Every structure is written in C-alpha cells, then in structure tokens.
Coordinates of C-alpha atoms in Angstrom, one line a residue:
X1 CA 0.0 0.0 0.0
X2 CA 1.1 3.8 -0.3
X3 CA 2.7 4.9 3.1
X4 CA 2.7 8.3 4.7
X5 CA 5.8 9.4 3.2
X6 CA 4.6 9.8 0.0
X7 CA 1.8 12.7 1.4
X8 CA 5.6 14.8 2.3
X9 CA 7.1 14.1 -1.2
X10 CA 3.3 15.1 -3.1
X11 CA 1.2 18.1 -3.0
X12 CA -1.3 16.5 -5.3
X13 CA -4.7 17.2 -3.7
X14 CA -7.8 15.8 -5.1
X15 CA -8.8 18.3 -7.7
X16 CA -5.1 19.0 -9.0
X17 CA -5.5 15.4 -9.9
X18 CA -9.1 15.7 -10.7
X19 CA -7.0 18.3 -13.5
X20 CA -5.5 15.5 -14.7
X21 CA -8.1 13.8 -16.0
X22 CA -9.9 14.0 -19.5
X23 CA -13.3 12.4 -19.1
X24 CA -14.9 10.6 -22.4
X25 CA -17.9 12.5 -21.9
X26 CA -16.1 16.1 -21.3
X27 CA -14.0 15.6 -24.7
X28 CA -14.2 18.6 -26.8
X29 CA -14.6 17.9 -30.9
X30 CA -13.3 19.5 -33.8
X31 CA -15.2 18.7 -36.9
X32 CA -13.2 21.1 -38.9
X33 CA -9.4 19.8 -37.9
X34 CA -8.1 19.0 -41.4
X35 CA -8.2 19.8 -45.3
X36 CA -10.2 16.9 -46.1
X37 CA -13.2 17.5 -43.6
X38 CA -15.7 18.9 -46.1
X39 CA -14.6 15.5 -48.5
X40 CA -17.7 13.3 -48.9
X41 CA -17.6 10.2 -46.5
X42 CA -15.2 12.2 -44.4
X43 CA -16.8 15.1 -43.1
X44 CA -18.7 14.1 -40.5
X45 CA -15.7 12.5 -38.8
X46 CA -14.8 14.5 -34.8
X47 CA -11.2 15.4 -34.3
X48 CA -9.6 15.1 -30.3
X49 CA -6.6 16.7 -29.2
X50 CA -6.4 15.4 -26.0
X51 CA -2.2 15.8 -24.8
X52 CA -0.8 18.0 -26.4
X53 CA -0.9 20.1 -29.8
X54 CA -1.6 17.0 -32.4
X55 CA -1.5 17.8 -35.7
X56 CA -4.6 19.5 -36.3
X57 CA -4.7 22.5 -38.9
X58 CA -7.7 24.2 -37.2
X59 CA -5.6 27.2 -34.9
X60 CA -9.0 26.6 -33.0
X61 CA -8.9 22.8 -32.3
X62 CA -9.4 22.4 -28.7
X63 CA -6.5 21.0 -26.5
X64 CA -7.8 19.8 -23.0
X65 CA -3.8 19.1 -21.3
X66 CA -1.1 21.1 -22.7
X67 CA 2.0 19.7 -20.6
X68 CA 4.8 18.5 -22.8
X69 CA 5.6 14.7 -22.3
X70 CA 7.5 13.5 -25.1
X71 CA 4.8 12.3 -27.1
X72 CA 0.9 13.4 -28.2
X73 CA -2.7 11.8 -26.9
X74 CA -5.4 12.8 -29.5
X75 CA -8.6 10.8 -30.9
X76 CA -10.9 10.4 -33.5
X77 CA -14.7 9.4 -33.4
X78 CA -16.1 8.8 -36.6
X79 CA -19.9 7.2 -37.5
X80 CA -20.4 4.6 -39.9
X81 CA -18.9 4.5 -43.2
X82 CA -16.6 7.2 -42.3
X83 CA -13.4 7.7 -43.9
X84 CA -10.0 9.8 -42.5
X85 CA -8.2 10.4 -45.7
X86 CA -4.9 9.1 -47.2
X87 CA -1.9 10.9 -45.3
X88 CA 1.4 10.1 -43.9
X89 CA 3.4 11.0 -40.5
X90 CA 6.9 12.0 -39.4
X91 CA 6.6 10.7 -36.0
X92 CA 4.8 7.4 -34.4
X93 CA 1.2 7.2 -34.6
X94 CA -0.3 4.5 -32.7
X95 CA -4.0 3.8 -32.4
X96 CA -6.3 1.4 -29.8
X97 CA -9.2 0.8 -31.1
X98 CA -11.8 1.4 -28.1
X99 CA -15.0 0.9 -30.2
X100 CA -16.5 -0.1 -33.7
X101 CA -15.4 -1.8 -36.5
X102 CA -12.6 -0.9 -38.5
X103 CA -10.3 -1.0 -41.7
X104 CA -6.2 0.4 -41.5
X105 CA -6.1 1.9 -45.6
X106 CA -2.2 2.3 -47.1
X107 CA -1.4 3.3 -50.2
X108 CA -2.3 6.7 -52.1
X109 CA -5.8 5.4 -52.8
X110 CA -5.9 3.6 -49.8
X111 CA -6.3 0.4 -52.5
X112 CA -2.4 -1.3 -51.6
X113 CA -3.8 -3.5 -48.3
X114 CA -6.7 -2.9 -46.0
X115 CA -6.5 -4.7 -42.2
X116 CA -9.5 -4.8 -40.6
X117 CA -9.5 -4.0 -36.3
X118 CA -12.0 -4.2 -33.9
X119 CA -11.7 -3.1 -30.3
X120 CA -8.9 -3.7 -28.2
X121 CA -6.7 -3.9 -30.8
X122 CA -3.6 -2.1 -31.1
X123 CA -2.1 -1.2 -34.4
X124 CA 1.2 1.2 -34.3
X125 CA 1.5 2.8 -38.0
X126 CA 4.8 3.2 -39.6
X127 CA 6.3 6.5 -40.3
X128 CA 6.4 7.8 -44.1
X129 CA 3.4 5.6 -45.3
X130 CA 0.4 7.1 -46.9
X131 CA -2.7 5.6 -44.2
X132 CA -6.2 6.3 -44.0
X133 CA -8.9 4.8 -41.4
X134 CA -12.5 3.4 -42.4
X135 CA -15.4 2.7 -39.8
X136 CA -17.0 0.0 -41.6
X137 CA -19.4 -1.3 -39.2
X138 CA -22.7 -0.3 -38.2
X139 CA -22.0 2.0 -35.2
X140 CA -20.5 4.9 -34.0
X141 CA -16.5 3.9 -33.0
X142 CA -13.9 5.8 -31.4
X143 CA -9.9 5.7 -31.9
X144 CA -7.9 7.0 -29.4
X145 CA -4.3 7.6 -30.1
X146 CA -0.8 8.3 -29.4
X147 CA 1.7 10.3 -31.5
X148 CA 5.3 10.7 -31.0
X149 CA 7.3 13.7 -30.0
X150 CA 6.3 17.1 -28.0
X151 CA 5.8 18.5 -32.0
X152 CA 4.6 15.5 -33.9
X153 CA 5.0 18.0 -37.3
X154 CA 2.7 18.2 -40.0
X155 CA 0.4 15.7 -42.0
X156 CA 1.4 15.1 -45.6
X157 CA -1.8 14.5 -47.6
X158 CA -2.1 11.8 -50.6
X159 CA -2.6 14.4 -53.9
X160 CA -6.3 13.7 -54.4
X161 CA -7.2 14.9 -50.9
X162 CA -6.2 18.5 -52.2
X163 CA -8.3 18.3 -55.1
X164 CA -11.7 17.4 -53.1
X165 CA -10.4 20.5 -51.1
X166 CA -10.2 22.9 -53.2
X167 CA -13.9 21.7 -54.8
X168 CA -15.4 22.4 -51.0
X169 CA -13.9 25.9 -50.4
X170 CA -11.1 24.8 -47.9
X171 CA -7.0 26.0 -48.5
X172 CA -4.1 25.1 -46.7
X173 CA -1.0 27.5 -45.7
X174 CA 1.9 26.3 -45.8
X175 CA 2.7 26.7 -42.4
X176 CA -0.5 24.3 -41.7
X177 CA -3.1 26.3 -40.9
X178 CA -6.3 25.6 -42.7
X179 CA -8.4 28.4 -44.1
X180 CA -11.9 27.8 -44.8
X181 CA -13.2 29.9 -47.2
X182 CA -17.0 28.8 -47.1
X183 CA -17.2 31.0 -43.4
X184 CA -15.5 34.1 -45.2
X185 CA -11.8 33.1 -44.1
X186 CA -9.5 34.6 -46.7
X187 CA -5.9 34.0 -47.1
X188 CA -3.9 35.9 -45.4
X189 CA -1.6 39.0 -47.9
X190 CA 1.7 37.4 -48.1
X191 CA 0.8 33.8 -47.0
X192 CA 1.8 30.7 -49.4
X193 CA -0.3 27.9 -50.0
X194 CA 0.9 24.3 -49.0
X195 CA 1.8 22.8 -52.8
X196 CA -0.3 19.8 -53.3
X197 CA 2.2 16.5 -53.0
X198 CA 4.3 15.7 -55.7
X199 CA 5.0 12.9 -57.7
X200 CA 8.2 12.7 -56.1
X201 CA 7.0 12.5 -52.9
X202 CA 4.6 10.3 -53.7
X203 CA 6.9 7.7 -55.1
X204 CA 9.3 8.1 -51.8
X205 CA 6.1 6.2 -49.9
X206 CA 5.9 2.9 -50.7
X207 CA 3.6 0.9 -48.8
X208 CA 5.4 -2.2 -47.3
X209 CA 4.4 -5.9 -47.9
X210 CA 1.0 -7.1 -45.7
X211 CA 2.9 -9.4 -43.7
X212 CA 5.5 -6.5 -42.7
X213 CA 2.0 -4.1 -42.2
X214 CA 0.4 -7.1 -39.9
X215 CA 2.9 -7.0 -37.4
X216 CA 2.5 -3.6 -36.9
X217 CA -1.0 -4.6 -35.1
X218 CA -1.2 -6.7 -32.2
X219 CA -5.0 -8.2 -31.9
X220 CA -6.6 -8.7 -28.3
X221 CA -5.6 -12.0 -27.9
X222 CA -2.1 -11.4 -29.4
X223 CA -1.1 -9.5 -26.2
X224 CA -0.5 -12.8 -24.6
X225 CA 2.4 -13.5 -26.3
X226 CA 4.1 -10.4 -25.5
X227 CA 6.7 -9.6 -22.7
X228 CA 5.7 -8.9 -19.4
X229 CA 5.2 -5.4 -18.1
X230 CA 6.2 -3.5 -14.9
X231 CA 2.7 -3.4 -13.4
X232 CA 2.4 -6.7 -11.4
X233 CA 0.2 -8.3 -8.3
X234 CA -2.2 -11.0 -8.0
X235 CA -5.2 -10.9 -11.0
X236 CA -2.8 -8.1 -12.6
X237 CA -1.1 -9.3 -15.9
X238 CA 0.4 -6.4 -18.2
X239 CA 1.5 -7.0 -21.5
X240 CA 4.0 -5.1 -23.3
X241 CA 2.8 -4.3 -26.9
X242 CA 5.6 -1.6 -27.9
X243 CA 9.2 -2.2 -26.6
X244 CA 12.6 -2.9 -27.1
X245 CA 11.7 -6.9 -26.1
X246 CA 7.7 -6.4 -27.5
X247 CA 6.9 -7.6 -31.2
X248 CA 6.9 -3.8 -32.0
X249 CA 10.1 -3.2 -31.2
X250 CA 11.4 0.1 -33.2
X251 CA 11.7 3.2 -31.6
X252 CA 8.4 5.3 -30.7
X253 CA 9.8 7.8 -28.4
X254 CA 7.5 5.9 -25.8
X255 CA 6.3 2.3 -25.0
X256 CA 2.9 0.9 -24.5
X257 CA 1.4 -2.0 -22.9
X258 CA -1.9 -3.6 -22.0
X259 CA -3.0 -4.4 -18.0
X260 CA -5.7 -6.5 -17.3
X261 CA -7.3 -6.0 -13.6
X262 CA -9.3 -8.7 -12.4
X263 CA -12.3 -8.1 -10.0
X264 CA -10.7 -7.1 -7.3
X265 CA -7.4 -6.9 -8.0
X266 CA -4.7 -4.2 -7.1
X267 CA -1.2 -3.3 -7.8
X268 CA 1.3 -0.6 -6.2
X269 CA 3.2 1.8 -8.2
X270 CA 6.6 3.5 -6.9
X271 CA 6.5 7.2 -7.9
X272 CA 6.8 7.8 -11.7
X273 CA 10.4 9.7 -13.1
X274 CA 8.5 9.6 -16.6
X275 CA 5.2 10.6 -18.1
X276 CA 3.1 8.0 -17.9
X277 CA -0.5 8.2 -19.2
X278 CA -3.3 5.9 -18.6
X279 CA -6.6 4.7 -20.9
X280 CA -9.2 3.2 -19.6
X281 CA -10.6 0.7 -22.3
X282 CA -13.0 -1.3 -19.9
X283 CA -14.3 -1.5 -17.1
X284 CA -13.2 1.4 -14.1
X285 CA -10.0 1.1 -11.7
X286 CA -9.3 3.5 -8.6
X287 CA -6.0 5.3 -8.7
X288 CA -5.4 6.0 -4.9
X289 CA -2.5 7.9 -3.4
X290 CA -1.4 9.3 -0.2
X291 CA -4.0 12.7 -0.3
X292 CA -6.9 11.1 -1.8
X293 CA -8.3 8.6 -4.5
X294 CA -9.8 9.0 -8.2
X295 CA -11.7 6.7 -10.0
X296 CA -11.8 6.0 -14.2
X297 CA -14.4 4.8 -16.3
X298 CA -14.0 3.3 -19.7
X299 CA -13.1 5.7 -22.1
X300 CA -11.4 8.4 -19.7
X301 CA -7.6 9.2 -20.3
X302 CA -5.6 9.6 -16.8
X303 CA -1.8 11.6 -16.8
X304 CA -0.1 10.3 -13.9
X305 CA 2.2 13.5 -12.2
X306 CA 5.7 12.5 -11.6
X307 CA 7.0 11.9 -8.3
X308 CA 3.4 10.6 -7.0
X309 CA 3.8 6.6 -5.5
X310 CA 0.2 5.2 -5.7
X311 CA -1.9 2.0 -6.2
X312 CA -4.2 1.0 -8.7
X313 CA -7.2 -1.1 -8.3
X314 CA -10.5 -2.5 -9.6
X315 CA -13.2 -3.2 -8.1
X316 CA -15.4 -4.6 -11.1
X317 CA -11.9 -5.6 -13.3
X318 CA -10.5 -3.6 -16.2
X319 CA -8.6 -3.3 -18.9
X320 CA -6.1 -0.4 -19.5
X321 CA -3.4 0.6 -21.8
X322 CA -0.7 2.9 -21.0
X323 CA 2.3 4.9 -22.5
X324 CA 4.8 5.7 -20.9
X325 CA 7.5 8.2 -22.0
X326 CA 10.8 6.5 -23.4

C-alpha cells in the first residue's frame, strides 16, 4: 500500500488530480481539424486533441492538457462508413481501437492492403506511409491515439485529398493552418499555399508488404504473447505491446502496454520519473494515493504527475493501456 511518506514528497490534492483527467464525456470535438473534412464520407468525422498540440490544422482545435511529455494523446470518433483520408506522419502514430469496426487503408488510394480491427486492438502505424482509417461497421467507433514527439509535425496529404479540397472551399497554408473559405476566411496577404504533394514525394512512400504491415497490429488475444510489463500483483497481468523486447520493437519515443485487472485486484506503483498516461478501455480502476483517490471509467484518459507513488485497483476488473514516456 502507499505509506505516509509519499503525502511529504506530493502536493497533489484531489482536484489537482481531478485536473489531470480528461473524461470521455467532457472531450471537446473539432469537426473542422483537417483539409479533407468537407470530402464526402469524411466530413462528418470529430477530431480530439487530447495531450498536447496534435497535428490538427484548425488554430481553433481544442487541446484539454497542454503539458509536454515526449509524445501526443489525441482521438478520432467517426460514425459509420466514415473515412480519415490518405496521409502520412513524421513521427509514431499508434492507435487502440476502443470501439467499432474498422479497416487500416495504405497506399495513395488507400487500394495497396486494408487490415481490418475491432476493439482492443492495437495497431502502431509506420512513419512515411500514406494511411487512411474506415469505420466500416454499423455504429458509431472511437480511436484513441498516441503520437510521437512534443511537435509531432505536420500531415502530408495523398494528392487527391487537395483536389476534393479545393472543390469544397477549404485551402491550406503552408505553415499548416487551414483556411476555410465557405465561413469568409480569406488567405492571409503574403501567405503561401501548401503545394499539393508531388509525384516525387509520392513515389518516396511505398507501402510495405501485408505481412511486414500485420505486425504492426497486435490483436486482443495477441497480447498474450508479449513480454511482461512493470505493473504486477495477483489478478494483474500487463502485456507489453511496444518495446525494445515487444513484437513492435522500433523506436516510438514511448512504450505501451496492456494491463488486465481482475475483479478485485490491485497493484502498487513506486512514484513515476517519466510521463506516464493511462486509458481506460473497460471497465473502471481507482487510482489511490497518499491525499486522496480518483476513479476512471471506460473511455477516460488519466496523466499520472511524476513523483506521485500510488496504487491501482478495480473493483469490477478492467482493462487499461498505457504509455509511458521512453
């Protein structure tokens, strides 16, 4: 259990850490964040910048914690039969799939492979790969996801997403920000427009084989065959899913790993030295500490403060992922 030293070491009362905490239901959408939003089959998609600045172009996207920690939290919700459009990434993305049914899409067209995930999978996206994401089921499902670095940079779109652009009155600068012209934004005297993606750097992209793309996704049950994490304690089993020992192995800038709680089971955590941020995928689990105790609910997304020792446990069971900072 937490002793009474750590209440000397922390200052963290209950509504610091209450600050800490970004609740499902208290996420704040953009539905405006990229060039492609007005696109049919993509526009009704909602945009979350949840750690951090993400790579939105909307200078108005909401971002709910602004601390640096290495790497990015966002997410996307999207109903059925919506589409994110083909772009590539400088940095890590990583998505867990907390609901719905969906397909991964690489290639320009988004025609080179499609993987389809449901939830509780965990599919980390290589760098410098055109990659789009389709919910193809029959209900509304939300991504959540991590990005690498404090400034994960700037999305580079496939060529045809600048077209549909244009056609729907939205231009982007080319120092990101989009300008939508349909609310009487006008481009700024002196600003450049982003060029639409060569050929060039089109051809630079290649998608790699399927089997190389597959093991870039690790499947609920595929956690089982993954290294032990740090987390332990009886009914507490986490799985390491990106790591220098996990089957994604290549650097993130972070790690992530699955814990499964059962009823009733708890575990205690020495203080953090890195950021560390939790997600609850089911289920609820109680993060106590020496000043006071919080409790998460599927769908919430938890930053642990550094230097704070405290416990986890679940009354009902659960199932969290978490990332911490490399």
């Amino acid at each position: 259990m937490i002793d009474a030293q750590a209440k000397s070491i922390t200052a963290w009362d209950q509504a610091a850490m209450q600050a800490r905490v970004v609740r499902y239901g208290d996420l704040v959408p953009c539905r405006n964040a990229f060039i492609d939003t007005r696109s049919p089959g993509s526009e009704a998609k909602e945009n979350f910048t949840i750690i951090g600045p993400g790579v939105s172009e909307n200078p108005e996207q909401h971002v709910h914690i602004n601390e640096p920690h290495g790497f990015n939290i966002g997410a996307a919700r999207q109903p059925p039969h919506c589409v994110n459009s083909q772009h590539s990434h400088l940095t890590a993305e990583v998505f867990v799939v907390q609901s719905g049914t969906w397909t991964f899409n690489f290639g320009e067209h988004g025609d080179d492979c499609r993987i389809g995930a449901g939830p509780g999978t965990l599919a980390s996206i290589p760098t410098n790969l055109f990659r789009g994401f389709s919910n193809v089921g029959d209900d509304v499902g939300f991504l959540w996801v991590a990005l690498g670095g404090d400034d994960p940079g700037r999305v580079l779109w496939a060529p045809y997403v600048f077209d549909m652009a244009r056609d729907y009155g939205l231009a982007l600068l080319d120092n990101g920000r989009l300008i939508d012209t349909v609310k009487g934004e006008a481009i700024p005297e002196g600003a450049r427009l982003m060029p639409p993606t060569s050929p060039a750097q089109v051809a630079a992209l290649a998608t790699p084989p399927e089997a190389a793309l597959r093991r870039c996704i690790v499947t609920p049950d595929g956690f089982a065959n993954q290294p032990e994490g740090p987390l332990t304690g009886p009914g507490v089993d986490e799985r390491l899913a990106i790591a220098p020992s996990a089957q994604i192995n290549w650097p993130h800038g972070f790690t992530l790993s699955r814990a499964v709680f059962a009823a009733g089971a708890g575990a205690d955590q020495d203080a953090a030295t890195a950021p560390e941020v939790l997600f609850v995928h089911e289920g609820t689990l109680d993060m106590i500490w020496a000043d006071g105790q919080i409790s998460l609910a599927a769908g919430d997304t938890f930053t642990v403060p550094q230097g704070v020792a405290r416990r986890y446990a679940s009354s009902n069971g659960a199932t969290v992922f978490i990332v911490r900072g490399a």
